[in-house]
mmCIF file of N, CA and C in Angstrom:
data_model
loop_
_atom_site.group_PDB
_atom_site.id
_atom_site.type_symbol
_atom_site.label_atom_id
_atom_site.label_comp_id
_atom_site.label_asym_id
_atom_site.label_seq_id
_atom_site.Cartn_x
_atom_site.Cartn_y
_atom_site.Cartn_z
ATOM 1 N N ASP A 237 298.350 122.715 213.651
ATOM 2 C CA ASP A 237 297.654 123.357 212.548
ATOM 3 C C ASP A 237 296.178 122.952 212.580
ATOM 4 N N GLU A 238 295.317 123.890 212.895
ATOM 5 C CA GLU A 238 293.891 123.600 212.993
ATOM 6 C C GLU A 238 293.201 123.857 211.662
ATOM 7 N N LYS A 239 292.402 122.887 211.221
ATOM 8 C CA LYS A 239 291.678 123.051 209.965
ATOM 9 C C LYS A 239 290.426 123.876 210.186
ATOM 10 N N GLU A 240 290.111 124.710 209.212
ATOM 11 C CA GLU A 240 288.906 125.526 209.264
ATOM 12 C C GLU A 240 287.699 124.671 208.890
ATOM 13 N N LYS A 241 286.608 124.858 209.623
ATOM 14 C CA LYS A 241 285.388 124.100 209.346
ATOM 15 C C LYS A 241 284.786 124.534 208.016
ATOM 16 N N PHE A 242 284.203 123.583 207.330
ATOM 17 C CA PHE A 242 283.487 123.854 206.085
ATOM 18 C C PHE A 242 282.012 123.964 206.434
ATOM 19 N N GLU A 243 281.474 125.189 206.363
ATOM 20 C CA GLU A 243 280.101 125.435 206.771
ATOM 21 C C GLU A 243 279.326 126.165 205.675
ATOM 22 N N PRO A 244 278.919 125.445 204.635
ATOM 23 C CA PRO A 244 278.212 126.094 203.531
ATOM 24 C C PRO A 244 276.866 126.686 203.926
ATOM 25 N N THR A 245 276.195 126.128 204.937
ATOM 26 C CA THR A 245 274.897 126.688 205.330
ATOM 27 C C THR A 245 275.066 128.045 206.012
ATOM 28 N N VAL A 246 276.128 128.209 206.784
ATOM 29 C CA VAL A 246 276.410 129.512 207.403
ATOM 30 C C VAL A 246 276.745 130.528 206.312
ATOM 31 N N PHE A 247 277.547 130.100 205.333
ATOM 32 C CA PHE A 247 277.880 130.954 204.193
ATOM 33 C C PHE A 247 276.605 131.362 203.460
ATOM 34 N N ARG A 248 275.744 130.376 203.160
ATOM 35 C CA ARG A 248 274.477 130.651 202.472
ATOM 36 C C ARG A 248 273.647 131.679 203.219
ATOM 37 N N ASP A 249 273.498 131.478 204.520
ATOM 38 C CA ASP A 249 272.669 132.382 205.316
ATOM 39 C C ASP A 249 273.203 133.810 205.271
ATOM 40 N N THR A 250 274.521 133.967 205.320
ATOM 41 C CA THR A 250 275.134 135.293 205.271
ATOM 42 C C THR A 250 274.895 135.957 203.925
ATOM 43 N N ILE A 251 275.103 135.219 202.840
ATOM 44 C CA ILE A 251 274.922 135.770 201.491
ATOM 45 C C ILE A 251 273.451 136.098 201.234
ATOM 46 N N VAL A 252 272.560 135.188 201.560
ATOM 47 C CA VAL A 252 271.127 135.394 201.319
ATOM 48 C C VAL A 252 270.623 136.602 202.106
ATOM 49 N N GLN A 253 271.031 136.732 203.353
ATOM 50 C CA GLN A 253 270.608 137.872 204.156
ATOM 51 C C GLN A 253 271.056 139.182 203.515
ATOM 52 N N GLY A 254 272.314 139.242 203.076
ATOM 53 C CA GLY A 254 272.825 140.448 202.435
ATOM 54 C C GLY A 254 272.119 140.772 201.125
ATOM 55 N N LEU A 255 271.849 139.751 200.326
ATOM 56 C CA LEU A 255 271.138 139.968 199.065
ATOM 57 C C LEU A 255 269.728 140.482 199.322
ATOM 58 N N ASN A 256 269.057 139.891 200.294
ATOM 59 C CA ASN A 256 267.684 140.312 200.598
ATOM 60 C C ASN A 256 267.650 141.733 201.162
ATOM 61 N N GLU A 257 268.645 142.091 201.956
ATOM 62 C CA GLU A 257 268.705 143.445 202.511
ATOM 63 C C GLU A 257 269.020 144.485 201.440
ATOM 64 N N ALA A 258 269.714 144.073 200.376
ATOM 65 C CA ALA A 258 270.068 145.007 199.298
ATOM 66 C C ALA A 258 268.849 145.401 198.472
ATOM 67 N N GLY A 259 267.779 144.635 198.565
ATOM 68 C CA GLY A 259 266.567 144.965 197.818
ATOM 69 C C GLY A 259 266.724 144.685 196.339
ATOM 70 N N ASN A 260 266.016 145.434 195.525
ATOM 71 C CA ASN A 260 266.017 145.211 194.078
ATOM 72 C C ASN A 260 267.095 145.982 193.351
ATOM 73 N N ASP A 261 267.991 146.609 194.072
ATOM 74 C CA ASP A 261 269.048 147.433 193.489
ATOM 75 C C ASP A 261 270.260 146.557 193.158
ATOM 76 N N LEU A 262 270.450 146.257 191.863
ATOM 77 C CA LEU A 262 271.569 145.398 191.466
ATOM 78 C C LEU A 262 272.912 146.023 191.810
ATOM 79 N N GLU A 263 273.004 147.337 191.820
ATOM 80 C CA GLU A 263 274.260 147.992 192.199
ATOM 81 C C GLU A 263 274.562 147.746 193.681
ATOM 82 N N ALA A 264 273.532 147.817 194.522
ATOM 83 C CA ALA A 264 273.705 147.533 195.952
ATOM 84 C C ALA A 264 274.090 146.062 196.156
ATOM 85 N N ILE A 265 273.510 145.177 195.369
ATOM 86 C CA ILE A 265 273.857 143.750 195.448
ATOM 87 C C ILE A 265 275.318 143.549 195.066
ATOM 88 N N ALA A 266 275.753 144.186 193.991
ATOM 89 C CA ALA A 266 277.150 144.072 193.553
ATOM 90 C C ALA A 266 278.093 144.608 194.625
ATOM 91 N N LYS A 267 277.754 145.733 195.226
ATOM 92 C CA LYS A 267 278.595 146.303 196.293
ATOM 93 C C LYS A 267 278.652 145.367 197.495
ATOM 94 N N PHE A 268 277.521 144.777 197.856
ATOM 95 C CA PHE A 268 277.500 143.826 198.970
ATOM 96 C C PHE A 268 278.417 142.633 198.673
ATOM 97 N N LEU A 269 278.284 142.068 197.481
ATOM 98 C CA LEU A 269 279.106 140.909 197.123
ATOM 99 C C LEU A 269 280.589 141.265 197.098
ATOM 100 N N ASP A 270 280.909 142.455 196.611
ATOM 101 C CA ASP A 270 282.297 142.906 196.572
ATOM 102 C C ASP A 270 282.858 143.067 197.985
ATOM 103 N N ALA A 271 282.099 143.730 198.857
ATOM 104 C CA ALA A 271 282.551 143.952 200.228
ATOM 105 C C ALA A 271 282.645 142.641 201.012
ATOM 106 N N THR A 272 281.697 141.755 200.803
ATOM 107 C CA THR A 272 281.671 140.488 201.530
ATOM 108 C C THR A 272 282.788 139.556 201.065
ATOM 109 N N GLY A 273 283.214 139.719 199.832
ATOM 110 C CA GLY A 273 284.276 138.867 199.296
ATOM 111 C C GLY A 273 285.568 138.958 200.075
ATOM 112 N N SER A 274 285.822 140.075 200.730
ATOM 113 C CA SER A 274 287.050 140.210 201.516
ATOM 114 C C SER A 274 286.938 139.502 202.869
ATOM 115 N N ARG A 275 285.698 139.229 203.312
ATOM 116 C CA ARG A 275 285.493 138.551 204.600
ATOM 117 C C ARG A 275 285.220 137.055 204.452
ATOM 118 N N LEU A 276 284.521 136.690 203.390
ATOM 119 C CA LEU A 276 284.142 135.290 203.193
ATOM 120 C C LEU A 276 285.005 134.670 202.105
ATOM 121 N N ASP A 277 285.204 133.397 202.206
ATOM 122 C CA ASP A 277 286.060 132.674 201.260
ATOM 123 C C ASP A 277 285.237 132.204 200.067
ATOM 124 N N TYR A 278 285.119 133.080 199.046
ATOM 125 C CA TYR A 278 284.319 132.730 197.867
ATOM 126 C C TYR A 278 284.874 131.514 197.141
ATOM 127 N N ARG A 279 286.172 131.323 197.159
ATOM 128 C CA ARG A 279 286.743 130.156 196.467
ATOM 129 C C ARG A 279 286.336 128.859 197.156
ATOM 130 N N ARG A 280 286.361 128.887 198.463
ATOM 131 C CA ARG A 280 286.008 127.687 199.224
ATOM 132 C C ARG A 280 284.528 127.324 199.043
ATOM 133 N N TYR A 281 283.679 128.350 198.922
ATOM 134 C CA TYR A 281 282.240 128.145 198.812
ATOM 135 C C TYR A 281 281.730 128.505 197.418
ATOM 136 N N ALA A 282 282.538 128.315 196.420
ATOM 137 C CA ALA A 282 282.178 128.706 195.048
ATOM 138 C C ALA A 282 280.900 128.020 194.569
ATOM 139 N N ASP A 283 280.748 126.740 194.846
ATOM 140 C CA ASP A 283 279.542 126.020 194.407
ATOM 141 C C ASP A 283 278.297 126.577 195.086
ATOM 142 N N THR A 284 278.410 126.864 196.376
ATOM 143 C CA THR A 284 277.276 127.426 197.115
ATOM 144 C C THR A 284 276.928 128.811 196.589
ATOM 145 N N LEU A 285 277.945 129.637 196.357
ATOM 146 C CA LEU A 285 277.715 130.982 195.831
ATOM 147 C C LEU A 285 277.050 130.915 194.464
ATOM 148 N N PHE A 286 277.519 130.032 193.603
ATOM 149 C CA PHE A 286 276.927 129.862 192.278
ATOM 150 C C PHE A 286 275.461 129.444 192.398
ATOM 151 N N ASP A 287 275.174 128.469 193.278
ATOM 152 C CA ASP A 287 273.790 128.035 193.488
ATOM 153 C C ASP A 287 272.901 129.204 193.894
ATOM 154 N N ILE A 288 273.381 130.033 194.811
ATOM 155 C CA ILE A 288 272.587 131.158 195.305
ATOM 156 C C ILE A 288 272.348 132.174 194.197
ATOM 157 N N LEU A 289 273.391 132.528 193.448
ATOM 158 C CA LEU A 289 273.255 133.552 192.415
ATOM 159 C C LEU A 289 272.395 133.086 191.238
ATOM 160 N N VAL A 290 272.356 131.793 190.992
ATOM 161 C CA VAL A 290 271.556 131.269 189.881
ATOM 162 C C VAL A 290 270.171 130.834 190.349
ATOM 163 N N ALA A 291 270.107 130.013 191.406
ATOM 164 C CA ALA A 291 268.838 129.402 191.811
ATOM 165 C C ALA A 291 268.197 130.031 193.044
ATOM 166 N N GLY A 292 268.929 130.851 193.779
ATOM 167 C CA GLY A 292 268.351 131.518 194.940
ATOM 168 C C GLY A 292 268.605 130.847 196.272
ATOM 169 N N SER A 293 269.203 129.657 196.269
ATOM 170 C CA SER A 293 269.530 128.938 197.497
ATOM 171 C C SER A 293 270.494 127.800 197.150
ATOM 172 N N MET A 294 270.925 127.077 198.166
ATOM 173 C CA MET A 294 271.790 125.919 197.920
ATOM 174 C C MET A 294 271.000 124.825 197.215
ATOM 175 N N LEU A 295 271.700 124.066 196.385
ATOM 176 C CA LEU A 295 271.070 122.960 195.664
ATOM 177 C C LEU A 295 271.637 121.631 196.141
ATOM 178 N N ALA A 296 270.770 120.652 196.264
ATOM 179 C CA ALA A 296 271.176 119.287 196.576
ATOM 180 C C ALA A 296 271.555 118.598 195.275
ATOM 181 N N PRO A 297 272.271 117.473 195.358
ATOM 182 C CA PRO A 297 272.511 116.709 194.137
ATOM 183 C C PRO A 297 271.179 116.400 193.463
ATOM 184 N N GLY A 298 271.118 116.622 192.182
ATOM 185 C CA GLY A 298 269.882 116.425 191.437
ATOM 186 C C GLY A 298 269.158 117.728 191.169
ATOM 187 N N GLY A 299 269.569 118.804 191.839
ATOM 188 C CA GLY A 299 269.038 120.116 191.524
ATOM 189 C C GLY A 299 267.903 120.634 192.374
ATOM 190 N N THR A 300 267.511 119.928 193.428
ATOM 191 C CA THR A 300 266.453 120.462 194.286
ATOM 192 C C THR A 300 267.062 121.430 195.296
ATOM 193 N N ARG A 301 266.288 122.468 195.626
ATOM 194 C CA ARG A 301 266.788 123.475 196.562
ATOM 195 C C ARG A 301 266.745 122.956 197.991
ATOM 196 N N ILE A 302 267.762 123.354 198.773
ATOM 197 C CA ILE A 302 267.845 122.967 200.178
ATOM 198 C C ILE A 302 267.482 124.191 201.016
ATOM 199 N N ASP A 303 266.190 124.466 201.129
ATOM 200 C CA ASP A 303 265.788 125.622 201.932
ATOM 201 C C ASP A 303 264.489 125.365 202.682
ATOM 202 N N ASP A 304 263.845 124.250 202.430
ATOM 203 C CA ASP A 304 262.593 123.893 203.112
ATOM 204 C C ASP A 304 261.573 125.028 203.083
ATOM 205 N N ASN A 305 261.586 125.799 201.990
ATOM 206 C CA ASN A 305 260.697 126.955 201.824
ATOM 207 C C ASN A 305 260.821 127.977 202.952
ATOM 208 N N ASP A 306 261.972 127.997 203.607
ATOM 209 C CA ASP A 306 262.263 128.985 204.640
ATOM 210 C C ASP A 306 262.790 130.239 203.936
ATOM 211 N N LYS A 307 262.030 131.313 203.988
ATOM 212 C CA LYS A 307 262.364 132.549 203.255
ATOM 213 C C LYS A 307 263.690 133.158 203.697
ATOM 214 N N THR A 308 264.168 132.817 204.903
ATOM 215 C CA THR A 308 265.457 133.354 205.362
ATOM 216 C C THR A 308 266.633 132.600 204.748
ATOM 217 N N LYS A 309 266.355 131.503 204.053
ATOM 218 C CA LYS A 309 267.407 130.692 203.446
ATOM 219 C C LYS A 309 267.379 130.754 201.926
ATOM 220 N N MET A 310 266.566 131.674 201.393
ATOM 221 C CA MET A 310 266.471 131.807 199.938
ATOM 222 C C MET A 310 266.302 133.273 199.560
ATOM 223 N N THR A 311 266.665 133.583 198.328
ATOM 224 C CA THR A 311 266.530 134.941 197.826
ATOM 225 C C THR A 311 265.887 134.914 196.445
ATOM 226 N N ASN A 312 265.184 135.973 196.138
ATOM 227 C CA ASN A 312 264.622 136.130 194.794
ATOM 228 C C ASN A 312 265.564 136.915 193.897
ATOM 229 N N HIS A 313 266.697 137.347 194.433
ATOM 230 C CA HIS A 313 267.676 138.113 193.663
ATOM 231 C C HIS A 313 268.663 137.143 193.014
ATOM 232 N N CYS A 314 268.161 136.434 191.995
ATOM 233 C CA CYS A 314 268.955 135.426 191.306
ATOM 234 C C CYS A 314 268.443 135.301 189.876
ATOM 235 N N VAL A 315 269.153 134.566 189.068
ATOM 236 C CA VAL A 315 268.797 134.409 187.657
ATOM 237 C C VAL A 315 267.425 133.747 187.494
ATOM 238 N N PHE A 316 267.117 132.741 188.302
ATOM 239 C CA PHE A 316 265.843 132.034 188.157
ATOM 240 C C PHE A 316 264.634 132.936 188.357
ATOM 241 N N PHE A 317 264.765 133.986 189.140
ATOM 242 C CA PHE A 317 263.648 134.883 189.406
ATOM 243 C C PHE A 317 263.724 136.178 188.600
ATOM 244 N N ALA A 318 264.733 136.310 187.751
ATOM 245 C CA ALA A 318 264.879 137.514 186.932
ATOM 246 C C ALA A 318 263.807 137.534 185.842
ATOM 247 N N ASP A 319 263.505 138.737 185.354
ATOM 248 C CA ASP A 319 262.592 138.846 184.221
ATOM 249 C C ASP A 319 263.185 138.074 183.048
ATOM 250 N N GLU A 320 262.326 137.490 182.263
ATOM 251 C CA GLU A 320 262.786 136.670 181.151
ATOM 252 C C GLU A 320 263.034 137.514 179.908
ATOM 253 N N ASP A 321 264.044 138.367 180.017
ATOM 254 C CA ASP A 321 264.482 139.102 178.837
ATOM 255 C C ASP A 321 266.005 139.247 178.882
ATOM 256 N N HIS A 322 266.549 139.499 177.724
ATOM 257 C CA HIS A 322 268.000 139.521 177.560
ATOM 258 C C HIS A 322 268.679 140.511 178.500
ATOM 259 N N ASP A 323 268.149 141.724 178.608
ATOM 260 C CA ASP A 323 268.780 142.754 179.437
ATOM 261 C C ASP A 323 268.797 142.371 180.914
ATOM 262 N N ALA A 324 267.712 141.824 181.412
ATOM 263 C CA ALA A 324 267.646 141.433 182.822
ATOM 264 C C ALA A 324 268.672 140.344 183.132
ATOM 265 N N ILE A 325 268.745 139.344 182.287
ATOM 266 C CA ILE A 325 269.700 138.250 182.496
ATOM 267 C C ILE A 325 271.129 138.768 182.386
ATOM 268 N N ARG A 326 271.374 139.648 181.428
ATOM 269 C CA ARG A 326 272.719 140.224 181.272
ATOM 270 C C ARG A 326 273.108 141.009 182.520
ATOM 271 N N ASN A 327 272.171 141.759 183.104
ATOM 272 C CA ASN A 327 272.463 142.509 184.323
ATOM 273 C C ASN A 327 272.841 141.595 185.477
ATOM 274 N N TYR A 328 272.137 140.477 185.618
ATOM 275 C CA TYR A 328 272.503 139.513 186.671
ATOM 276 C C TYR A 328 273.865 138.891 186.383
ATOM 277 N N ALA A 329 274.159 138.638 185.128
ATOM 278 C CA ALA A 329 275.475 138.088 184.777
ATOM 279 C C ALA A 329 276.580 139.078 185.118
ATOM 280 N N GLN A 330 276.332 140.370 184.907
ATOM 281 C CA GLN A 330 277.329 141.392 185.238
ATOM 282 C C GLN A 330 277.577 141.423 186.744
ATOM 283 N N VAL A 331 276.533 141.279 187.541
ATOM 284 C CA VAL A 331 276.685 141.251 188.992
ATOM 285 C C VAL A 331 277.510 140.038 189.393
ATOM 286 N N SER A 332 277.232 138.892 188.791
ATOM 287 C CA SER A 332 277.922 137.649 189.136
ATOM 288 C C SER A 332 279.413 137.711 188.784
ATOM 289 N N LYS A 333 279.733 138.401 187.701
ATOM 290 C CA LYS A 333 281.151 138.507 187.301
ATOM 291 C C LYS A 333 281.920 139.414 188.236
ATOM 292 N N GLY A 334 281.210 140.361 188.835
ATOM 293 C CA GLY A 334 281.825 141.281 189.800
ATOM 294 C C GLY A 334 282.860 142.074 189.153
#
């Protein structure tokens, strides 16, 4: 019985790339996340997925982002970069709930 490797950085790169390719269309982002969910193990990488959807990249203990300002490892399609109004935040929450 071979154990599957735990590779959160590979997961992050796949999710971030898809989010960035979806552009500013929250419906396209939701469709990407829905389609990718059948290929990637969201339960196994739940913390990483949450970090990306809220902060835009993986977070280290203490809350600093682990992306070294590399734009290919971060996305602006997250709660932290959303407009600061109720409707915008609610729309991101709807995407996250899937």
